[in-house]
Amino acid sequence: MIPANHSARRPSVLHIFKVYYPDLFGGTLSVIRDICAGLKDIFSAGVLVCSRTGGKSQIVVNDVAVERVRSFGDVLSLPAAPTYPFRLWRRIAEHDLLALHAPFPLADLVFAFGLGRNRPLVVHWHADIVSHASLRRFVEPLMRRTLRRADAIIVSDAVLVKNTPLLREFADKCRVVPFGIDVSKYNMPTLRVDRVNARGRLVLACGRLVPYKGFDVLVRAAVGRSFEVWIVGEGRERVRLEELIKSLGVHDRVRLLGSVPESERVKLMCIADVFAMPSVSNAETFGLVQLEAMAAGQPIVNTSLDTAVPQVARHGIEAVTVPPGDPEKLGEAIDSLIADPECRRRMGEAARHRAMTKYSATAFSKGIETIYREAVAATAPTVRASRAAAIGWHQAIQIAAALAWSDMRHRYIRSLLGPFWMSIQMAIMVAVLGSVIGHFSNASAVARLPMLALSLTAWTFLNSVVLDATTALQNSASLIKDRALPPVIFLLQCVFRQALFALHNACVPLILWLLLVPKEFGGAVAALPGLALFVVFTLGLSLVLGAMATRFRDLKPIIESSLMLAFLSSPIIWSAEMIDQRSTVMRLNPLTHLFAIWREPLSTGHVAMTSLAYVLAGLSVLAVASIVTIARLRKAAFWI
């Protein structure tokens, strides 16, 4: 749990949405702004959005850093900002928590493909995609993957979970936190009606001028009525609404006010007689603007959507609820309120009381804070591991090499011969095996000793690295959990440690080579590339098998048995004339080709292309597996 007075470093939250102030004003933007302001002493906040207005890409809005990614417009209500997913991916590592305000398919592209899994993700569900059915068919699988990845899904009302099929799939993750409103902002003195509208018949509506808001229905409802309608907001429907107002002949009573400052909007909320919210689709999930009108003590006329809209302002108590898309019923409801001042007063008082008690800004901030804290705390080990993963590869290699050197020194403290015990042991093994194998071969046993010693040294290196890797992470559990060192360091440590041991063992084949083989160094030079591939192959094998053996403990004995079988069925100690290398086992055994690419240049001066192709194909598979393994290693703290 993160203490509330955490002064050393506040956890940071990245809010992810398609647009933000000052490019647009709207309900979702108000929610983001209120979260940032309400939690500013606990979480530092940043916002990443799209913008087609140009100007600076980095701005500060209400003390919150906002990055605006260039957009070239909207396509099916989706910003055409091709670089946004890349910017989001780059920004993820800078923050402790990601807050996605859905729906936003551009962000789903990032989360659906597994990027940013080392950071907790909280999804604020603002609306479902109810239009553009063709787009939904492609976007919904991405949204589903994002919700599956999320640590929590915040909804404004339980009815959204009940009536949204996609949310029902993840009902166990959904947390209900009703939006909040600062009622004190609407404590304006009551103004004389005749200063604004002498007839006292002012109907106010606010929101973006988009189809689902139903403002065209409100304009039609004004035909043949005596009330006035003021609509606050901007959007792509403005031209169509202006033409509709003109064609219906209501331009003297219906006004489009455009965008107005918040202080002016608060004033308009207070002086209106009725607030109308004529939304026509489930894209309107809550109606934050009707909550503002309720805080101003206004009676509401809303629509019977399958969302929280009619739950916030309830029919007969705070509102009159009418069917969506019905201008006649909407007009009748407004007229009934205009004609009954006592009903307006009663509903207005009930609306303000509900806003104060049910939808307080304090309760909203507390609810969001609790969910954010839980998400950060639940993923703290992963976050610590990801920060440790920020250690560069150069540093990781340095740490692994230092640990390997320390292992070497501590292993031979108070030892008379130190690491040369390994060389003596290798010399004895080569002598015994060389003598035994000489009885099975027509070739001179002494002539085979240099290649036998070199093969055994290489095999010991590969075998020891892989077996070490299967227990490396368990043996370093405290450093991974408590010190949050990247697990890959300890797998690299195995390679470096065994490489040091191999250098001591290499004394035996080197001495035998100098004594028993003609001084021809061309083959040795030709063998170096193959030897390098051998070492890289061993490294990849240790990474993959080491991680798998940590995740699945019963794999370790299987790996040990497989290595023994591979050794016995490989031309490591056996000579070419003693075995049939054309057998299926020999041709399919990776070790046959892995040893061939550096041994054949030593003996014949060239390497078979079949062996080289086999090893390169194996390395390609190992490279992909290693990349996946390194990404999965962030969970090693949980495995051990």
XYZ file of C-alpha atoms in Angstrom:
640
model
C 0.000 0.000 0.000
C 1.256 3.430 -0.901
C 1.082 5.831 2.054
C -0.937 8.966 1.555
C 1.923 11.132 2.715
C 4.407 9.580 0.354
C 6.595 12.583 -0.298
C 9.720 11.037 -1.703
C 8.086 10.003 -4.926
C 4.432 10.034 -5.903
C 3.403 7.166 -8.182
C 2.670 8.499 -11.640
C -0.451 7.854 -13.718
C -0.656 8.183 -17.496
C -4.182 9.011 -18.671
C -4.786 7.741 -22.193
C -7.525 9.187 -24.375
C -8.091 10.572 -27.859
C -8.454 14.277 -27.011
C -8.117 16.724 -24.117
C -8.356 20.387 -23.204
C -7.963 22.905 -24.801
C -8.802 21.161 -28.094
C -12.251 20.085 -26.926
C -14.619 20.261 -23.971
C -16.717 17.308 -22.876
C -17.750 14.869 -20.158
C -14.865 12.409 -20.451
C -12.380 15.265 -20.476
C -13.976 16.659 -17.313
C -13.621 13.271 -15.652
C -9.907 13.088 -16.492
C -9.422 16.651 -15.271
C -11.259 15.941 -12.009
C -9.242 12.770 -11.370
C -5.968 14.603 -11.911
C -7.038 17.460 -9.628
C -8.571 15.254 -6.938
C -5.534 12.960 -6.651
C -2.771 15.504 -7.262
C -1.324 15.068 -3.752
C -1.162 11.274 -4.124
C -0.470 10.582 -7.804
C 1.393 12.681 -10.311
C -0.458 12.700 -13.619
C 0.292 12.926 -17.315
C -2.065 12.843 -20.279
C -1.360 11.441 -23.750
C -3.865 12.441 -26.447
C -4.233 13.226 -30.143
C -4.549 16.726 -31.590
C -5.189 18.095 -35.052
C -4.874 21.755 -34.096
C -1.097 21.889 -34.427
C 0.893 23.973 -31.987
C 3.127 22.629 -29.259
C 3.189 18.899 -28.658
C 3.999 19.369 -24.964
C 1.725 21.675 -22.967
C 0.570 22.076 -19.363
C -3.163 22.212 -18.582
C -4.205 22.853 -14.967
C -0.716 21.815 -13.761
C -0.933 18.515 -15.692
C 1.588 17.705 -18.418
C -0.228 16.922 -21.672
C 1.454 15.419 -24.736
C -0.477 15.877 -27.976
C 0.327 13.484 -30.823
C -0.316 14.872 -34.287
C -3.619 13.771 -35.821
C -4.711 14.384 -39.415
C -8.413 14.332 -38.651
C -10.988 11.678 -37.764
C -11.896 8.499 -39.619
C -15.056 6.817 -38.289
C -14.704 8.897 -35.089
C -11.165 7.561 -34.639
C -8.207 10.001 -34.744
C -5.929 9.474 -37.738
C -2.755 9.568 -35.640
C -0.457 6.808 -36.939
C 2.345 7.591 -34.479
C 0.132 7.467 -31.379
C 0.644 3.722 -30.630
C 4.417 4.207 -30.867
C 4.342 7.212 -28.521
C 2.157 5.311 -26.064
C 4.555 2.363 -26.100
C 7.488 4.697 -25.400
C 5.660 6.493 -22.572
C 4.533 3.359 -20.720
C 7.871 2.797 -18.967
C 7.803 6.322 -17.499
C 4.706 5.697 -15.356
C 3.615 3.424 -12.516
C 0.007 3.105 -13.642
C -1.850 3.344 -16.947
C -5.415 4.717 -17.010
C -7.144 4.062 -20.330
C -10.356 5.970 -20.961
C -12.296 3.675 -23.269
C -13.297 3.357 -25.987
C -10.048 4.267 -27.727
C -8.998 1.659 -30.353
C -5.586 3.260 -31.001
C -4.578 2.404 -27.441
C -6.153 -1.047 -27.738
C -3.664 -1.757 -30.530
C -0.842 -1.382 -28.000
C -2.384 -3.310 -25.110
C -3.954 -6.065 -27.214
C -0.530 -7.076 -28.537
C 0.927 -7.429 -25.056
C 2.985 -4.247 -24.921
C 3.271 -2.600 -21.525
C 2.386 -5.738 -19.581
C 4.825 -4.743 -16.836
C 2.611 -1.832 -15.815
C -0.807 -2.061 -14.113
C -3.707 -0.999 -16.317
C -7.027 0.440 -15.151
C -9.742 0.937 -17.775
C -12.298 3.714 -17.272
C -15.292 2.515 -19.300
C -17.066 5.640 -20.545
C -19.114 4.187 -23.401
C -19.560 1.287 -25.759
C -19.171 1.555 -29.536
C -22.783 1.690 -30.708
C -22.253 3.239 -34.143
C -20.001 2.232 -37.039
C -20.895 -1.467 -36.933
C -18.224 -2.253 -39.534
C -15.563 -0.733 -37.272
C -16.846 -2.566 -34.226
C -16.321 -5.943 -35.901
C -12.583 -5.258 -36.071
C -12.206 -3.294 -32.845
C -14.112 -5.498 -30.410
C -11.478 -8.314 -30.362
C -8.845 -5.705 -29.488
C -11.053 -4.231 -26.766
C -11.668 -7.708 -25.363
C -7.926 -8.371 -25.123
C -7.418 -5.010 -23.410
C -10.118 -5.750 -20.842
C -8.627 -9.185 -20.242
C -5.269 -7.512 -19.632
C -6.730 -4.830 -17.301
C -6.331 -5.026 -13.534
C -9.644 -3.238 -12.970
C -12.500 -1.765 -15.022
C -14.194 1.326 -13.602
C -17.825 1.986 -14.547
C -20.062 4.832 -13.415
C -23.113 2.649 -12.734
C -23.829 -1.072 -12.288
C -26.415 -0.923 -15.084
C -23.576 -0.577 -17.601
C -22.194 -3.986 -16.636
C -25.660 -5.506 -16.832
C -26.523 -4.066 -20.253
C -23.116 -4.212 -21.997
C -22.284 -7.724 -23.329
C -18.557 -7.054 -23.465
C -18.456 -5.890 -19.839
C -20.484 -8.893 -18.674
C -17.578 -11.101 -19.759
C -15.358 -9.296 -17.243
C -17.902 -8.559 -14.514
C -15.492 -9.781 -11.824
C -13.087 -6.945 -12.708
C -15.707 -4.191 -12.840
C -15.789 -1.643 -10.012
C -18.632 0.874 -9.711
C -17.490 4.424 -8.925
C -20.211 7.020 -9.651
C -18.984 10.290 -11.103
C -18.807 13.191 -8.695
C -19.625 16.885 -8.853
C -18.430 19.820 -6.773
C -21.823 21.237 -5.811
C -20.257 24.311 -4.214
C -19.464 25.711 -7.683
C -23.195 26.076 -8.290
C -24.000 28.051 -5.127
C -24.771 31.182 -7.140
C -27.379 33.649 -5.907
C -30.708 33.225 -7.644
C -30.924 35.744 -10.469
C -34.080 37.548 -11.484
C -35.566 35.715 -14.419
C -36.444 38.905 -16.289
C -32.743 39.746 -16.606
C -32.280 36.739 -18.866
C -35.555 35.647 -20.359
C -38.672 37.711 -19.625
C -40.946 34.779 -20.359
C -39.171 32.441 -17.918
C -39.209 29.603 -20.444
C -35.509 28.878 -20.967
C -34.463 25.302 -21.797
C -30.727 24.621 -21.654
C -28.812 21.749 -23.265
C -25.051 21.167 -23.269
C -22.718 18.772 -25.028
C -20.708 18.076 -28.129
C -22.683 18.558 -31.315
C -22.638 14.916 -32.401
C -25.523 12.712 -33.575
C -26.002 10.599 -30.446
C -26.670 13.700 -28.317
C -30.050 14.079 -30.047
C -29.982 17.869 -30.350
C -31.843 17.600 -33.643
C -34.697 15.987 -31.692
C -34.673 18.924 -29.267
C -34.805 21.393 -32.171
C -37.811 19.557 -33.645
C -39.453 19.500 -30.197
C -39.394 23.318 -30.176
C -41.622 23.532 -33.276
C -45.028 24.883 -32.315
C -43.952 25.445 -28.696
C -43.317 28.662 -26.824
C -40.146 27.731 -24.865
C -36.666 28.835 -25.898
C -33.725 26.483 -26.359
C -30.089 27.389 -25.821
C -27.553 24.726 -26.824
C -23.973 25.023 -25.541
C -21.253 23.128 -27.396
C -19.376 22.627 -30.645
C -19.017 19.726 -33.031
C -19.370 18.391 -36.527
C -23.205 18.571 -36.402
C -23.291 22.364 -36.104
C -23.876 23.070 -39.793
C -26.651 20.488 -40.035
C -28.316 21.857 -36.896
C -28.148 25.421 -38.217
C -29.806 24.305 -41.444
C -32.459 22.390 -39.468
C -33.215 25.412 -37.264
C -33.578 27.602 -40.323
C -35.729 25.116 -42.243
C -38.103 24.626 -39.280
C -38.459 28.357 -38.712
C -37.409 28.282 -35.050
C -34.313 30.481 -35.358
C -35.973 33.095 -33.130
C -36.230 30.614 -30.221
C -33.367 28.139 -30.714
C -29.801 29.359 -30.354
C -26.478 27.559 -30.774
C -24.126 29.280 -28.335
C -20.988 27.349 -29.278
C -18.258 26.725 -26.697
C -18.391 28.918 -23.616
C -16.007 29.174 -20.634
C -16.813 27.005 -17.643
C -17.776 30.000 -15.511
C -20.348 31.031 -18.130
C -21.684 27.482 -18.367
C -22.162 27.393 -14.590
C -24.083 30.666 -14.803
C -26.294 29.328 -17.582
C -27.004 26.196 -15.531
C -28.216 28.381 -12.681
C -30.466 30.687 -14.717
C -32.172 28.058 -16.884
C -35.686 26.830 -16.112
C -35.301 23.262 -17.427
C -32.313 21.216 -18.464
C -32.806 18.874 -21.440
C -30.718 15.830 -22.237
C -32.266 14.365 -25.410
C -29.615 11.668 -26.121
C -30.762 8.996 -28.554
C -28.278 6.109 -28.193
C -26.412 4.102 -25.572
C -23.250 5.990 -26.464
C -24.506 8.318 -23.719
C -23.671 6.163 -20.707
C -24.027 8.582 -17.789
C -24.576 12.190 -18.764
C -22.137 14.087 -16.587
C -23.637 17.336 -17.835
C -27.046 16.422 -16.356
C -25.263 15.924 -13.039
C -23.983 19.502 -13.337
C -27.539 20.697 -13.978
C -28.718 18.739 -10.933
C -26.032 20.443 -8.818
C -27.458 23.763 -10.050
C -30.903 22.694 -8.835
C -32.497 22.246 -12.256
C -35.262 19.768 -13.152
C -34.169 17.383 -15.884
C -35.801 16.015 -19.015
C -33.847 12.941 -20.123
C -34.417 9.800 -22.196
C -35.019 6.145 -21.300
C -31.706 4.708 -22.478
C -30.338 1.327 -21.317
C -27.542 3.158 -19.523
C -27.093 5.147 -16.313
C -28.740 8.283 -17.783
C -32.246 7.613 -16.381
C -30.687 6.174 -13.196
C -28.850 9.403 -12.357
C -31.920 11.650 -12.688
C -34.904 9.430 -11.960
C -38.317 9.746 -13.579
C -40.846 11.502 -11.378
C -38.259 12.482 -8.748
C -35.520 14.552 -10.343
C -36.535 14.201 -13.973
C -39.166 13.527 -16.560
C -37.955 10.629 -18.700
C -39.205 10.256 -22.283
C -38.527 7.767 -25.102
C -35.365 8.607 -27.083
C -35.807 10.113 -30.543
C -39.404 11.274 -29.953
C -39.654 15.091 -30.409
C -43.367 15.146 -29.570
C -42.932 13.452 -26.169
C -39.862 15.584 -25.474
C -41.747 18.791 -26.210
C -44.697 17.724 -24.051
C -42.410 16.949 -21.087
C -40.714 20.335 -21.332
C -44.051 22.135 -21.618
C -45.387 20.307 -18.564
C -42.454 21.508 -16.466
C -42.595 25.048 -17.819
C -46.284 25.199 -16.913
C -45.763 23.905 -13.338
C -43.302 26.087 -11.345
C -43.965 24.112 -8.152
C -43.003 20.853 -9.881
C -39.847 22.507 -11.213
C -38.948 23.712 -7.733
C -39.588 20.310 -6.140
C -37.618 18.392 -8.767
C -34.812 20.959 -8.667
C -34.404 20.590 -4.906
C -34.462 16.793 -5.186
C -31.889 16.958 -7.977
C -29.483 19.109 -5.957
C -29.880 16.894 -2.879
C -29.121 13.784 -4.951
C -26.057 15.425 -6.463
C -24.770 16.352 -3.008
C -25.369 12.970 -1.355
C -25.013 10.378 -4.120
C -22.530 11.986 -6.481
C -20.052 13.925 -4.357
C -16.652 14.791 -5.782
C -14.978 13.556 -2.591
C -16.534 10.101 -2.845
C -15.547 9.899 -6.519
C -11.904 10.793 -5.780
C -11.758 8.310 -2.882
C -13.150 5.522 -5.033
C -10.653 6.154 -7.833
C -7.797 6.488 -5.347
C -8.599 3.105 -3.786
C -8.625 1.316 -7.142
C -5.428 3.028 -8.297
C -3.654 2.126 -5.047
C -4.752 -1.508 -5.266
C -3.602 -1.791 -8.879
C -0.169 -0.337 -8.110
C 0.262 -2.419 -4.956
C -0.829 -5.659 -6.641
C 1.757 -5.283 -9.383
C 4.540 -3.804 -7.241
C 6.887 -6.825 -7.639
C 6.456 -6.699 -11.405
C 7.014 -2.949 -11.478
C 10.170 -3.279 -9.403
C 11.356 -5.967 -11.776
C 10.585 -3.798 -14.796
C 12.524 -0.921 -13.305
C 15.398 -3.263 -12.715
C 15.022 -4.318 -16.325
C 15.773 -0.699 -17.179
C 19.384 -1.632 -16.431
C 21.025 -1.602 -19.826
C 22.460 -4.701 -21.407
C 25.950 -3.335 -20.910
C 25.342 -3.009 -17.160
C 23.659 -6.416 -16.985
C 26.656 -8.065 -18.627
C 29.034 -6.250 -16.272
C 27.074 -7.405 -13.216
C 26.876 -10.991 -14.499
C 30.629 -11.055 -15.215
C 31.435 -9.633 -11.763
C 29.240 -12.241 -10.067
C 30.854 -15.038 -12.106
C 34.346 -13.855 -11.177
C 33.297 -13.690 -7.512
C 32.010 -17.273 -7.747
C 35.357 -18.393 -9.146
C 37.329 -16.705 -6.369
C 35.134 -17.992 -3.547
C 35.105 -21.522 -4.900
C 38.863 -21.888 -4.545
C 39.549 -20.009 -1.310
C 42.180 -21.927 0.735
C 42.790 -24.288 -2.198
C 46.388 -25.172 -2.989
C 45.984 -25.691 -6.732
C 42.844 -23.613 -7.088
C 41.016 -23.881 -10.413
C 43.776 -26.053 -11.866
C 42.114 -28.995 -10.150
C 39.694 -28.806 -13.066
C 42.545 -29.006 -15.559
C 44.007 -32.027 -13.782
C 40.588 -33.672 -13.720
C 40.144 -33.003 -17.432
C 43.606 -34.410 -18.229
C 42.826 -37.631 -16.343
C 39.448 -37.992 -18.119
C 41.046 -37.463 -21.536
C 43.774 -40.004 -20.800
C 41.335 -42.683 -19.606
C 38.792 -42.176 -22.396
C 41.535 -41.952 -25.020
C 42.954 -45.270 -23.848
C 39.550 -46.976 -23.861
C 38.480 -45.592 -27.235
C 41.833 -46.549 -28.752
C 40.857 -50.211 -28.378
C 37.780 -49.647 -30.570
C 39.550 -47.725 -33.288
C 42.278 -48.483 -35.812
C 43.629 -44.959 -35.476
C 46.335 -44.090 -33.001
C 44.896 -43.261 -29.578
C 47.579 -40.634 -29.050
C 46.668 -38.874 -32.321
C 43.047 -38.573 -31.192
C 43.800 -37.030 -27.814
C 43.859 -33.313 -28.866
C 40.433 -33.494 -30.595
C 39.010 -35.621 -27.773
C 40.225 -33.109 -25.158
C 38.812 -30.189 -27.128
C 35.444 -31.946 -27.634
C 35.149 -32.825 -23.960
C 35.985 -29.241 -22.971
C 33.289 -27.892 -25.279
C 30.743 -30.461 -24.095
C 31.495 -29.778 -20.423
C 30.931 -26.065 -21.073
C 27.558 -26.611 -22.795
C 26.339 -29.209 -20.309
C 27.371 -27.194 -17.239
C 25.859 -23.942 -18.535
C 22.476 -25.542 -19.222
C 22.344 -27.461 -15.935
C 23.455 -24.380 -13.982
C 20.734 -22.323 -15.666
C 17.979 -24.723 -14.544
C 18.593 -23.764 -10.893
C 20.139 -20.299 -11.270
C 16.960 -18.291 -10.650
C 15.889 -20.333 -7.614
C 19.370 -19.950 -6.118
C 19.208 -16.170 -6.634
C 15.624 -15.733 -5.412
C 16.502 -13.166 -2.736
C 18.367 -10.925 -5.172
C 15.514 -11.074 -7.676
C 12.770 -10.417 -5.104
C 14.449 -8.074 -2.645
C 17.011 -6.276 -4.784
C 14.895 -6.456 -7.963
C 17.828 -7.401 -10.174
C 16.811 -8.566 -13.673
C 16.635 -12.391 -13.751
C 18.548 -12.494 -17.032
C 21.677 -11.433 -15.104
C 21.782 -14.756 -13.277
C 21.380 -16.751 -16.476
C 24.252 -14.781 -18.004
C 26.215 -15.430 -14.829
C 26.021 -19.170 -15.563
C 27.540 -18.617 -18.993
C 30.387 -16.444 -17.671
C 31.121 -18.762 -14.749
C 31.324 -21.850 -16.928
C 33.334 -19.922 -19.513
C 35.968 -19.253 -16.818
C 35.999 -22.938 -15.934
C 36.262 -23.825 -19.630
C 39.318 -21.584 -19.995
C 41.069 -23.628 -17.299
C 40.009 -26.874 -18.951
C 41.261 -25.539 -22.300
C 44.822 -25.813 -20.994
C 44.682 -29.576 -21.599
C 43.682 -29.553 -25.315
C 45.999 -26.600 -25.950
C 49.031 -28.439 -24.547
C 48.125 -31.644 -26.400
C 47.623 -29.705 -29.616
C 51.005 -27.992 -29.377
C 52.733 -31.298 -28.604
C 50.997 -33.705 -30.983
C 49.709 -31.692 -33.962
C 51.832 -30.088 -36.700
C 52.061 -26.334 -36.301
C 49.344 -25.407 -38.796
C 47.145 -22.553 -37.628
C 44.938 -22.128 -40.725
C 42.408 -24.642 -39.447
C 42.290 -23.002 -36.031
C 41.439 -19.636 -37.578
C 38.767 -21.236 -39.775
C 37.226 -22.867 -36.697
C 36.702 -19.595 -34.805
C 33.375 -18.584 -36.468
C 31.950 -22.038 -35.781
C 33.149 -21.864 -32.186
C 31.452 -18.474 -31.794
C 28.177 -19.954 -33.087
C 28.606 -22.803 -30.603
C 28.889 -20.342 -27.701
C 25.872 -18.279 -28.905
C 23.833 -21.476 -29.279
C 24.746 -22.458 -25.720
C 23.739 -19.022 -24.435
C 20.320 -19.183 -26.130
C 19.757 -22.720 -24.900
C 20.554 -21.710 -21.315
C 18.172 -18.733 -21.419
C 15.234 -20.744 -22.729
C 15.735 -23.924 -20.698
C 16.697 -22.000 -17.556
C 13.444 -20.015 -17.646
C 11.338 -23.083 -18.467
C 12.900 -25.132 -15.656
C 12.154 -22.288 -13.231
C 8.551 -22.009 -14.362
C 8.013 -25.794 -14.486
C 10.138 -27.507 -11.828
C 9.616 -31.040 -13.167
C 11.533 -30.147 -16.353
C 14.956 -30.207 -14.673
C 15.327 -34.038 -14.528
C 13.988 -34.260 -18.076
C 16.640 -31.793 -19.258
C 19.378 -33.742 -17.438
C 18.310 -37.031 -19.019
C 18.018 -35.432 -22.469
C 21.524 -34.012 -22.238
C 22.933 -37.418 -21.290
C 21.163 -39.086 -24.221
C 22.365 -36.340 -26.571
C 25.936 -36.858 -25.378
C 25.851 -40.618 -25.907
C 24.322 -40.293 -29.388
C 26.703 -37.576 -30.592
C 30.176 -37.827 -32.169
C 31.827 -36.139 -29.185
C 34.044 -38.925 -27.880
C 33.468 -41.334 -30.767
C 35.627 -41.125 -33.878
C 34.162 -40.860 -37.384
C 35.205 -44.383 -38.376
C 33.539 -45.866 -35.302
C 30.037 -44.581 -36.100
C 27.729 -44.194 -39.064
C 27.154 -40.449 -39.281
C 24.583 -41.020 -42.022
C 22.217 -42.644 -39.528
C 18.954 -40.856 -38.806
C 19.886 -40.242 -35.167
C 23.190 -38.634 -36.131
C 21.674 -36.483 -38.878
C 18.838 -35.194 -36.698
C 20.887 -34.722 -33.527
C 21.656 -30.965 -33.205
C 24.898 -31.696 -31.345
C 26.266 -33.545 -34.385
C 26.125 -30.368 -36.464
C 26.925 -28.045 -33.551
C 30.263 -29.789 -33.039
C 30.857 -30.259 -36.754
C 30.882 -26.532 -37.593
C 34.075 -25.967 -35.581
C 35.684 -29.424 -35.540
C 35.608 -30.055 -39.283
C 37.625 -26.880 -40.078
C 40.258 -28.112 -37.620
C 40.543 -31.529 -39.284
C 39.622 -30.919 -42.952
C 39.798 -27.139 -43.378
C 36.134 -26.726 -44.362
C 32.629 -27.294 -42.970
C 29.657 -29.020 -44.603
C 26.944 -26.597 -45.660
C 24.327 -28.987 -44.284
C 25.730 -28.620 -40.778
C 25.998 -24.839 -41.121
C 22.409 -24.535 -42.377
C 21.201 -26.805 -39.584
C 22.918 -24.703 -36.900
C 21.743 -21.364 -38.366
C 18.159 -22.640 -38.490
C 18.437 -23.758 -34.882
C 19.871 -20.375 -33.894
C 16.957 -18.604 -35.561
C 14.476 -20.619 -33.520
C 16.495 -20.028 -30.358
C 16.673 -16.278 -31.054
C 12.888 -15.997 -31.218
C 12.502 -18.212 -28.150
C 15.093 -16.142 -26.266
C 13.282 -12.866 -27.026
C 10.010 -14.337 -25.758
C 11.810 -15.767 -22.723
C 13.417 -12.440 -21.778
C 9.992 -10.769 -21.995
C 8.441 -13.481 -19.811
C 11.242 -13.341 -17.231
C 9.572 -10.324 -15.620
C 7.344 -12.895 -13.879
C 10.299 -14.803 -12.444
C 9.729 -13.260 -9.004
C 6.366 -15.044 -8.895
C 7.751 -18.334 -10.234
C 10.297 -18.653 -7.469
